[in-house]
CSV table of C-alpha atoms and ligand atoms in Angstrom, one decimal:
chain,number,residue,atom,x,y,z
A,96,UNK,CA,-9.6,23.7,-23.1
A,97,UNK,CA,-11.7,24.5,-19.8
A,98,UNK,CA,-11.5,22.4,-16.9
A,99,UNK,CA,-15.0,20.6,-17.3
A,100,UNK,CA,-13.5,19.9,-21.1
A,101,UNK,CA,-10.4,18.4,-19.8
A,102,UNK,CA,-12.2,16.2,-17.1
A,103,UNK,CA,-15.0,15.3,-19.8
A,104,UNK,CA,-12.4,14.3,-22.1
A,105,UNK,CA,-10.2,12.3,-19.7
A,106,UNK,CA,-12.9,10.8,-17.1
A,107,UNK,CA,-14.4,11.1,-13.9
A,108,UNK,CA,-12.3,12.9,-11.0
A,109,UNK,CA,-11.8,11.1,-7.8
A,110,UNK,CA,-14.0,13.5,-6.0
A,111,UNK,CA,-16.8,12.8,-8.4
A,112,UNK,CA,-16.5,9.0,-8.2
A,113,UNK,CA,-16.2,9.1,-4.3
A,114,UNK,CA,-19.4,11.0,-4.3
A,115,UNK,CA,-21.3,8.6,-6.8
A,116,UNK,CA,-19.9,5.4,-4.8
A,117,UNK,CA,-21.2,7.1,-1.4
A,118,UNK,CA,-24.6,7.7,-3.0
A,119,UNK,CA,-24.8,3.9,-3.6
A,120,UNK,CA,-24.7,3.2,0.4
A,121,UNK,CA,-27.7,4.9,1.7
A,122,UNK,CA,-26.4,4.8,5.5
A,123,UNK,CA,-23.1,6.2,4.5
A,124,UNK,CA,-22.5,9.3,6.5
A,125,UNK,CA,-19.9,10.8,4.5
A,126,UNK,CA,-16.9,10.5,6.8
A,127,UNK,CA,-15.4,7.9,4.9
A,128,UNK,CA,-15.5,9.6,1.7
A,129,UNK,CA,-13.8,12.8,3.3
A,130,UNK,CA,-10.9,10.4,4.9
A,131,UNK,CA,-10.2,9.3,1.4
A,132,UNK,CA,-10.1,13.0,-0.1
A,133,UNK,CA,-7.8,13.8,2.8
A,134,UNK,CA,-5.5,11.0,1.9
A,135,UNK,CA,-5.7,12.1,-1.7
A,136,UNK,CA,-4.8,15.6,-0.9
A,137,UNK,CA,-1.8,14.5,1.2
A,138,UNK,CA,-0.9,12.6,-2.0
A,139,UNK,CA,-1.1,15.6,-4.0
A,140,UNK,CA,1.3,17.5,-1.5
A,141,UNK,CA,3.7,14.6,-1.2
A,142,UNK,CA,3.9,14.3,-4.9
A,143,UNK,CA,4.9,17.9,-5.2
A,144,UNK,CA,7.3,17.1,-2.9
A,145,UNK,CA,8.7,14.0,-4.4
A,146,UNK,CA,8.9,15.5,-7.9
A,147,UNK,CA,11.3,18.2,-6.9
A,148,UNK,CA,13.4,16.5,-4.6
A,149,UNK,CA,16.5,16.6,-6.3
A,150,UNK,CA,16.3,20.7,-6.6
A,151,UNK,CA,15.7,21.3,-3.0
A,152,UNK,CA,17.4,20.0,0.4
A,153,UNK,CA,14.8,17.1,1.2
A,154,UNK,CA,16.8,14.4,-0.4
A,155,UNK,CA,18.9,12.1,1.5
A,156,UNK,CA,19.1,11.1,4.8
A,157,UNK,CA,17.5,12.6,7.8
A,158,UNK,CA,20.1,11.3,10.0
A,159,UNK,CA,17.7,9.5,12.4
A,160,UNK,CA,16.3,5.9,12.6
A,161,UNK,CA,12.9,4.7,12.8
A,162,UNK,CA,11.2,2.1,15.2
A,163,UNK,CA,12.5,-0.6,12.6
A,164,UNK,CA,16.2,0.7,13.1
A,165,UNK,CA,16.3,2.1,9.6
A,166,UNK,CA,17.7,5.0,8.4
A,167,UNK,CA,14.8,7.8,7.7
A,168,UNK,CA,15.3,9.6,4.6
A,169,UNK,CA,14.2,13.2,4.8
A,170,UNK,CA,11.3,12.6,2.7
A,171,UNK,CA,10.1,9.8,4.8
A,172,UNK,CA,9.9,12.2,7.6
A,173,UNK,CA,8.5,14.9,5.8
A,174,UNK,CA,5.9,12.6,4.0
A,175,UNK,CA,4.8,11.3,7.6
A,176,UNK,CA,4.2,14.8,8.8
A,177,UNK,CA,2.1,15.7,6.0
A,178,UNK,CA,-0.3,12.7,6.2
A,179,UNK,CA,-0.3,13.2,10.1
A,180,UNK,CA,-1.4,17.1,9.6
A,181,UNK,CA,-3.8,16.1,6.6
A,182,UNK,CA,-5.5,13.2,8.6
A,183,UNK,CA,-5.5,15.5,11.8
A,184,UNK,CA,-7.1,18.5,10.3
A,185,UNK,CA,-9.4,16.4,8.4
A,186,UNK,CA,-11.1,15.4,11.6
A,187,UNK,CA,-12.5,11.9,10.4
A,188,UNK,CA,-9.3,10.1,12.3
A,189,UNK,CA,-9.3,8.7,15.9
A,190,UNK,CA,-5.8,7.3,15.5
A,191,UNK,CA,-2.7,6.9,13.2
A,192,UNK,CA,-0.2,4.1,13.0
A,193,UNK,CA,2.7,4.9,11.0
A,194,UNK,CA,6.1,3.4,10.0
A,195,UNK,CA,7.7,6.3,11.0
A,196,UNK,CA,6.2,6.8,14.2
A,197,UNK,CA,7.2,4.4,17.3
A,198,UNK,CA,4.0,4.4,18.9
A,199,UNK,CA,0.2,5.0,18.0
A,200,UNK,CA,-0.8,8.7,17.2
A,201,UNK,CA,-4.0,9.3,19.0
A,202,UNK,CA,-6.0,12.1,17.1
A,203,UNK,CA,-9.7,12.7,17.6
A,204,UNK,CA,-11.4,10.5,20.3
A,205,UNK,CA,-14.8,11.3,18.6
A,206,UNK,CA,-13.8,10.2,15.1
A,207,UNK,CA,-14.4,6.5,14.2
A,208,UNK,CA,-11.8,5.6,11.5
A,209,UNK,CA,-8.0,4.3,12.2
A,210,UNK,CA,-5.4,4.7,9.6
A,211,UNK,CA,-2.2,2.7,9.1
A,212,UNK,CA,0.3,3.7,6.7
A,213,UNK,CA,3.7,3.5,5.4
A,214,UNK,CA,3.9,7.2,4.2
A,215,UNK,CA,6.8,6.5,1.5
A,216,UNK,CA,7.6,3.1,0.9
A,217,UNK,CA,11.1,2.6,-0.9
A,218,UNK,CA,12.3,6.2,-0.2
A,219,UNK,CA,16.0,4.8,-0.4
A,220,UNK,CA,15.2,5.0,-4.1
A,221,UNK,CA,14.2,8.8,-4.2
A,222,UNK,CA,18.0,9.8,-4.5
A,223,UNK,CA,18.1,7.5,-7.7
A,224,UNK,CA,14.8,8.7,-9.2
A,225,UNK,CA,13.0,5.3,-9.1
A,226,UNK,CA,9.5,5.2,-8.2
A,227,UNK,CA,8.1,5.3,-4.8
A,228,UNK,CA,4.9,5.0,-3.0
A,229,UNK,CA,2.4,5.5,0.0
A,230,UNK,CA,0.6,2.5,1.3
A,231,UNK,CA,-2.5,3.2,3.5
A,232,UNK,CA,-5.1,1.1,5.3
A,233,UNK,CA,-8.3,2.2,6.7
A,234,UNK,CA,-10.1,0.3,10.1
A,235,UNK,CA,-13.1,1.4,11.7
A,236,UNK,CA,-12.5,1.6,15.6
A,237,UNK,CA,-14.0,-1.2,17.6
A,238,UNK,CA,-14.3,0.7,20.9
A,239,UNK,CA,-17.0,3.4,21.6
A,240,UNK,CA,-16.5,6.7,19.9
A,241,UNK,CA,-15.7,9.2,22.1
A,242,UNK,CA,-13.4,7.2,24.7
A,243,UNK,CA,-9.5,7.0,24.1
A,244,UNK,CA,-8.4,4.4,21.2
A,245,UNK,CA,-7.4,1.0,22.4
A,246,UNK,CA,-4.8,-1.6,21.2
A,247,UNK,CA,-7.9,-3.8,20.2
A,248,UNK,CA,-8.8,-0.5,17.6
A,249,UNK,CA,-5.5,-0.9,15.9
A,250,UNK,CA,-4.3,-4.6,16.3
A,251,UNK,CA,-7.2,-5.6,13.6
A,252,UNK,CA,-6.9,-8.5,11.2
A,253,UNK,CA,-6.8,-7.5,7.7
A,254,UNK,CA,-10.4,-8.7,6.8
A,255,UNK,CA,-11.5,-5.8,9.1
A,256,UNK,CA,-10.3,-3.4,6.5
A,257,UNK,CA,-13.2,-0.7,5.4
A,258,UNK,CA,-10.9,0.5,2.4
A,259,UNK,CA,-6.7,0.3,1.5
A,260,UNK,CA,-4.6,1.7,-1.3
A,261,UNK,CA,-1.8,3.3,-2.4
A,262,UNK,CA,-0.4,6.2,-4.1
A,263,UNK,CA,2.6,5.4,-6.8
A,264,UNK,CA,4.7,8.4,-7.4
A,265,UNK,CA,6.1,7.2,-10.8
A,266,UNK,CA,6.1,8.0,-14.4
A,267,UNK,CA,2.7,9.5,-13.6
A,268,UNK,CA,1.2,9.8,-10.2
A,269,UNK,CA,-1.6,7.3,-9.7
A,270,UNK,CA,-3.9,6.5,-6.7
A,271,UNK,CA,-5.4,3.0,-6.4
A,272,UNK,CA,-7.9,2.1,-3.9
A,273,UNK,CA,-10.6,-0.3,-2.9
A,274,UNK,CA,-13.7,-0.2,-0.3
A,275,UNK,CA,-14.3,-3.6,-0.7
A,276,UNK,CA,-16.2,-3.2,-4.1
A,277,UNK,CA,-13.3,-3.7,-6.8
A,278,UNK,CA,-10.3,-1.7,-7.2
A,279,UNK,CA,-10.0,1.6,-9.3
A,280,UNK,CA,-7.1,3.7,-10.4
A,281,UNK,CA,-6.9,7.3,-10.7
A,282,UNK,CA,-4.0,9.4,-12.5
A,283,UNK,CA,-3.0,12.6,-11.5
A,284,UNK,CA,-3.4,15.5,-13.9
A,285,UNK,CA,-1.1,18.3,-12.7
A,286,UNK,CA,-2.6,20.8,-14.9
A,287,UNK,CA,-6.0,20.3,-12.9
A,288,UNK,CA,-4.7,19.5,-9.5
A,289,UNK,CA,-6.9,16.5,-9.8
A,290,UNK,CA,-6.9,12.8,-9.7
A,291,UNK,CA,-9.0,11.2,-12.8
A,292,UNK,CA,-10.2,8.0,-13.1
A,293,UNK,CA,-8.0,6.1,-15.6
A,294,UNK,CA,-8.0,2.5,-14.6
A,295,UNK,CA,-11.8,1.3,-13.6
A,296,UNK,CA,-12.4,-2.0,-12.0
A,297,UNK,CA,-8.6,-3.4,-12.1
A,298,UNK,CA,-7.9,-7.0,-12.4
A,299,UNK,CA,-5.0,-9.0,-11.5
A,300,UNK,CA,-4.4,-11.8,-14.4
A,301,UNK,CA,-4.8,-14.9,-12.7
A,302,UNK,CA,-1.4,-16.1,-14.2
A,303,UNK,CA,1.8,-14.5,-15.4
A,304,UNK,CA,5.4,-14.5,-16.2
A,305,UNK,CA,6.8,-11.7,-14.0
A,306,UNK,CA,8.4,-12.6,-10.7
A,307,UNK,CA,9.7,-10.2,-8.3
A,308,UNK,CA,12.0,-10.8,-5.5
A,309,UNK,CA,15.5,-10.0,-4.3
A,310,UNK,CA,17.8,-12.8,-5.8
A,311,UNK,CA,20.7,-11.5,-4.1
A,312,UNK,CA,19.6,-13.1,-1.1
A,313,UNK,CA,18.9,-16.4,-2.9
A,314,UNK,CA,21.3,-18.3,-0.5
A,315,UNK,CA,19.3,-17.1,2.8
A,316,UNK,CA,16.1,-18.2,1.5
A,317,UNK,CA,14.3,-21.4,2.2
A,318,UNK,CA,14.9,-24.3,-0.1
A,319,UNK,CA,11.3,-24.2,-1.3
A,320,UNK,CA,11.8,-20.4,-2.3
A,321,UNK,CA,14.9,-21.1,-4.2
A,322,UNK,CA,13.1,-24.3,-5.9
A,323,UNK,CA,10.5,-21.9,-7.1
A,324,UNK,CA,13.0,-19.3,-8.2
A,325,UNK,CA,14.7,-22.1,-10.3
A,326,UNK,CA,11.3,-22.8,-11.8
A,327,UNK,CA,10.8,-19.5,-12.8
A,328,UNK,CA,14.0,-19.5,-14.5
A,329,UNK,CA,13.7,-22.8,-16.3
A,330,UNK,CA,9.9,-21.3,-17.6
A,331,UNK,CA,12.3,-18.4,-18.9
A,332,UNK,CA,9.8,-15.9,-16.8
A,333,UNK,CA,11.0,-12.1,-16.6
A,334,UNK,CA,12.7,-11.0,-13.3
A,335,UNK,CA,11.5,-7.5,-12.4
A,336,UNK,CA,12.6,-6.3,-9.0
A,337,UNK,CA,13.2,-2.7,-8.2
A,338,UNK,CA,13.3,-2.6,-4.8
A,339,UNK,CA,9.8,-0.5,-4.5
A,340,UNK,CA,7.1,-2.6,-3.3
A,341,UNK,CA,4.5,-0.2,-4.6
A,342,UNK,CA,5.9,-0.2,-7.6
A,343,UNK,CA,6.4,-4.1,-8.3
A,344,UNK,CA,3.1,-4.6,-7.1
A,345,UNK,CA,1.6,-2.3,-9.2
A,346,UNK,CA,3.1,-3.6,-12.2
A,347,UNK,CA,2.5,-7.1,-11.7
A,348,UNK,CA,-1.3,-6.5,-10.9
A,349,UNK,CA,-1.7,-4.9,-14.3
A,350,UNK,CA,0.4,-7.5,-16.4
A,351,UNK,CA,0.2,-10.4,-14.1
A,352,UNK,CA,3.1,-11.4,-11.9
A,353,UNK,CA,4.2,-12.5,-8.3
A,354,UNK,CA,6.1,-10.6,-5.4
A,355,UNK,CA,7.8,-12.4,-3.0
A,356,UNK,CA,9.6,-11.1,0.2
A,357,UNK,CA,10.0,-14.3,2.1
A,358,UNK,CA,11.6,-14.8,5.4
A,359,UNK,CA,15.5,-14.9,5.4
A,360,UNK,CA,18.5,-15.6,7.9
A,361,UNK,CA,18.5,-12.0,8.7
A,362,UNK,CA,14.6,-11.5,8.4
A,363,UNK,CA,13.3,-14.7,10.2
A,364,UNK,CA,9.7,-13.0,9.8
A,365,UNK,CA,10.3,-11.4,6.6
A,366,UNK,CA,10.8,-7.5,6.2
A,367,UNK,CA,7.5,-6.3,5.3
A,368,UNK,CA,5.0,-5.0,7.8
A,369,UNK,CA,1.8,-6.7,8.2
A,370,UNK,CA,-0.6,-4.0,9.0
A,371,UNK,CA,0.5,-1.1,6.6
A,372,UNK,CA,2.2,-2.7,3.8
A,373,UNK,CA,0.9,-6.5,3.6
A,374,UNK,CA,-2.5,-5.9,4.7
A,375,UNK,CA,-3.3,-2.9,2.8
A,376,UNK,CA,-2.0,-4.3,-0.6
A,377,UNK,CA,-3.3,-7.8,0.0
A,378,UNK,CA,-7.0,-6.2,0.2
A,379,UNK,CA,-6.3,-4.7,-3.3
A,380,UNK,CA,-4.8,-7.9,-4.6
A,381,UNK,CA,-8.0,-9.8,-3.3
A,382,UNK,CA,-10.2,-7.6,-4.3
A,383,UNK,CA,-8.5,-7.6,-8.1
A,384,UNK,CA,-8.8,-11.3,-8.0
A,385,UNK,CA,-5.2,-12.1,-7.0
A,386,UNK,CA,-4.1,-13.5,-3.6
A,387,UNK,CA,-1.7,-12.6,-0.7
A,388,UNK,CA,-0.4,-15.3,1.5
A,389,UNK,CA,2.8,-15.4,3.8
A,390,UNK,CA,3.6,-18.5,2.0
A,391,UNK,CA,0.9,-20.8,3.7
A,392,UNK,CA,-1.8,-18.6,5.1
A,393,UNK,CA,-4.0,-15.8,3.9
A,394,UNK,CA,-2.5,-12.6,4.8
A,395,UNK,CA,-5.5,-10.9,5.8
A,396,UNK,CA,-6.3,-13.7,8.2
A,397,UNK,CA,-3.2,-13.4,10.3
A,398,UNK,CA,-3.5,-12.2,13.9
A,399,UNK,CA,-1.8,-9.0,14.7
A,400,UNK,CA,0.3,-8.7,18.2
A,401,UNK,CA,2.2,-5.8,17.8
A,402,UNK,CA,2.0,-2.3,15.6
A,403,UNK,CA,5.1,-3.0,13.4
A,404,UNK,CA,4.9,-6.8,13.1
A,405,UNK,CA,6.4,-8.2,10.1
A,406,UNK,CA,5.3,-11.1,7.7
A,407,UNK,CA,6.7,-12.9,4.9
A,408,UNK,CA,4.7,-11.8,1.7
A,409,UNK,CA,3.6,-13.9,-1.4
A,410,UNK,CA,1.5,-11.7,-3.6
A,411,UNK,CA,0.0,-11.6,-6.8
A,412,UNK,CA,-1.7,-13.7,-9.4
A,413,UNK,CA,-3.4,-16.5,-8.1
A,414,UNK,CA,-1.9,-19.0,-9.9
A,415,UNK,CA,1.8,-18.0,-9.6
A,416,UNK,CA,1.1,-17.8,-5.8
A,417,UNK,CA,-0.3,-21.0,-5.5
A,418,UNK,CA,2.6,-22.8,-7.7
A,419,UNK,CA,5.3,-21.0,-5.3
A,420,UNK,CA,3.7,-22.5,-2.4
A,421,UNK,CA,3.6,-26.0,-4.0
A,422,UNK,CA,7.2,-26.4,-3.6
A,423,UNK,CA,6.9,-26.4,0.2
B,184,P6P,P1,15.2,-5.6,-0.1
B,184,P6P,C1,11.7,-0.9,0.9
B,184,P6P,O1,12.5,-0.6,1.6
B,184,P6P,C2,11.0,-2.0,0.8
B,184,P6P,O2,10.2,-2.1,2.0
B,184,P6P,C3,9.9,-2.5,-0.3
B,184,P6P,O3,9.5,-1.5,-0.8
B,184,P6P,C4,10.9,-3.1,-1.3
B,184,P6P,O4,10.2,-4.0,-2.2
B,184,P6P,C5,11.9,-4.0,-0.2
B,184,P6P,O5,11.9,-3.3,0.9
B,184,P6P,C6,13.3,-4.1,-0.8
B,184,P6P,O6,13.8,-4.8,0.1
B,184,P6P,O7,15.8,-6.1,1.0
B,184,P6P,O8,15.0,-6.4,-1.2
B,184,P6P,O9,16.5,-4.2,-0.7
């Protein structure tokens, strides 16, 4: 089959989809479109690295720690380098915030977009062949183009995102993103080297019977969280938690469910990072009809005061998040 036949039989490529969507915005300059393509390119390269991790010397610990004090996996560092290089070469980014980088990476002062990312979330799962993911969030800078990037450009609320998404390196590799006009999912076709539209206009069911939380920490949760977990058990819900946020979130969005990482005794502000994990996925969740809160307040309305700020996260089907919050 020719490339055209394959794509015509299985759908629209990401490139074609981006071009079509751009044409719907008369003032679009093409810069955001190019940035999305740059992210997809980095995802293809990381997909190749992840798929061969067991066969090359890129699995396992890197022997360093990130700003969070967490041991970095070799692929954490590789993924970070791939993204920084792709975004730098793409020319559309003025600054990058990465989970793997202590400080802001200043790129092109003449560009208007800021990218916040977790290059490879859940990377401790790599060595045991469990799905992992990239999470990204895109903002328009607030300070004048041409000048140095300011903290105001990166410490923006989630409601200011112009786009966000994730790449899931799982049984198949998928790129899912939103620009504020719905959520669409693309499955990577290795024989083409293309992401092809496979999940158009994704919606999160209003309710569900899957709950995702690390119950090993049950006794370090607030009583309201324990009460909700007990409720889920009485309702005979399914417990699904694989230690990879992107995977748990993706499954819950498709089938209905809730993901909770609450504050604990050891993580009084929660574990997940507000800028490049919570906000990025909250945008997707809300665009698909779900919700994302910190247990009380809307994630995308939370003020950011530091780059690697953490937040509790309750995210997924609207009615399940509301029920969980009703136990407070
Ligand atoms: P815990 C991975 O480190 C991660 O950031 C998420 O992908 C995952 O859901 C969570 O942390 C797992 O954390 O404390 O339950 O092992």
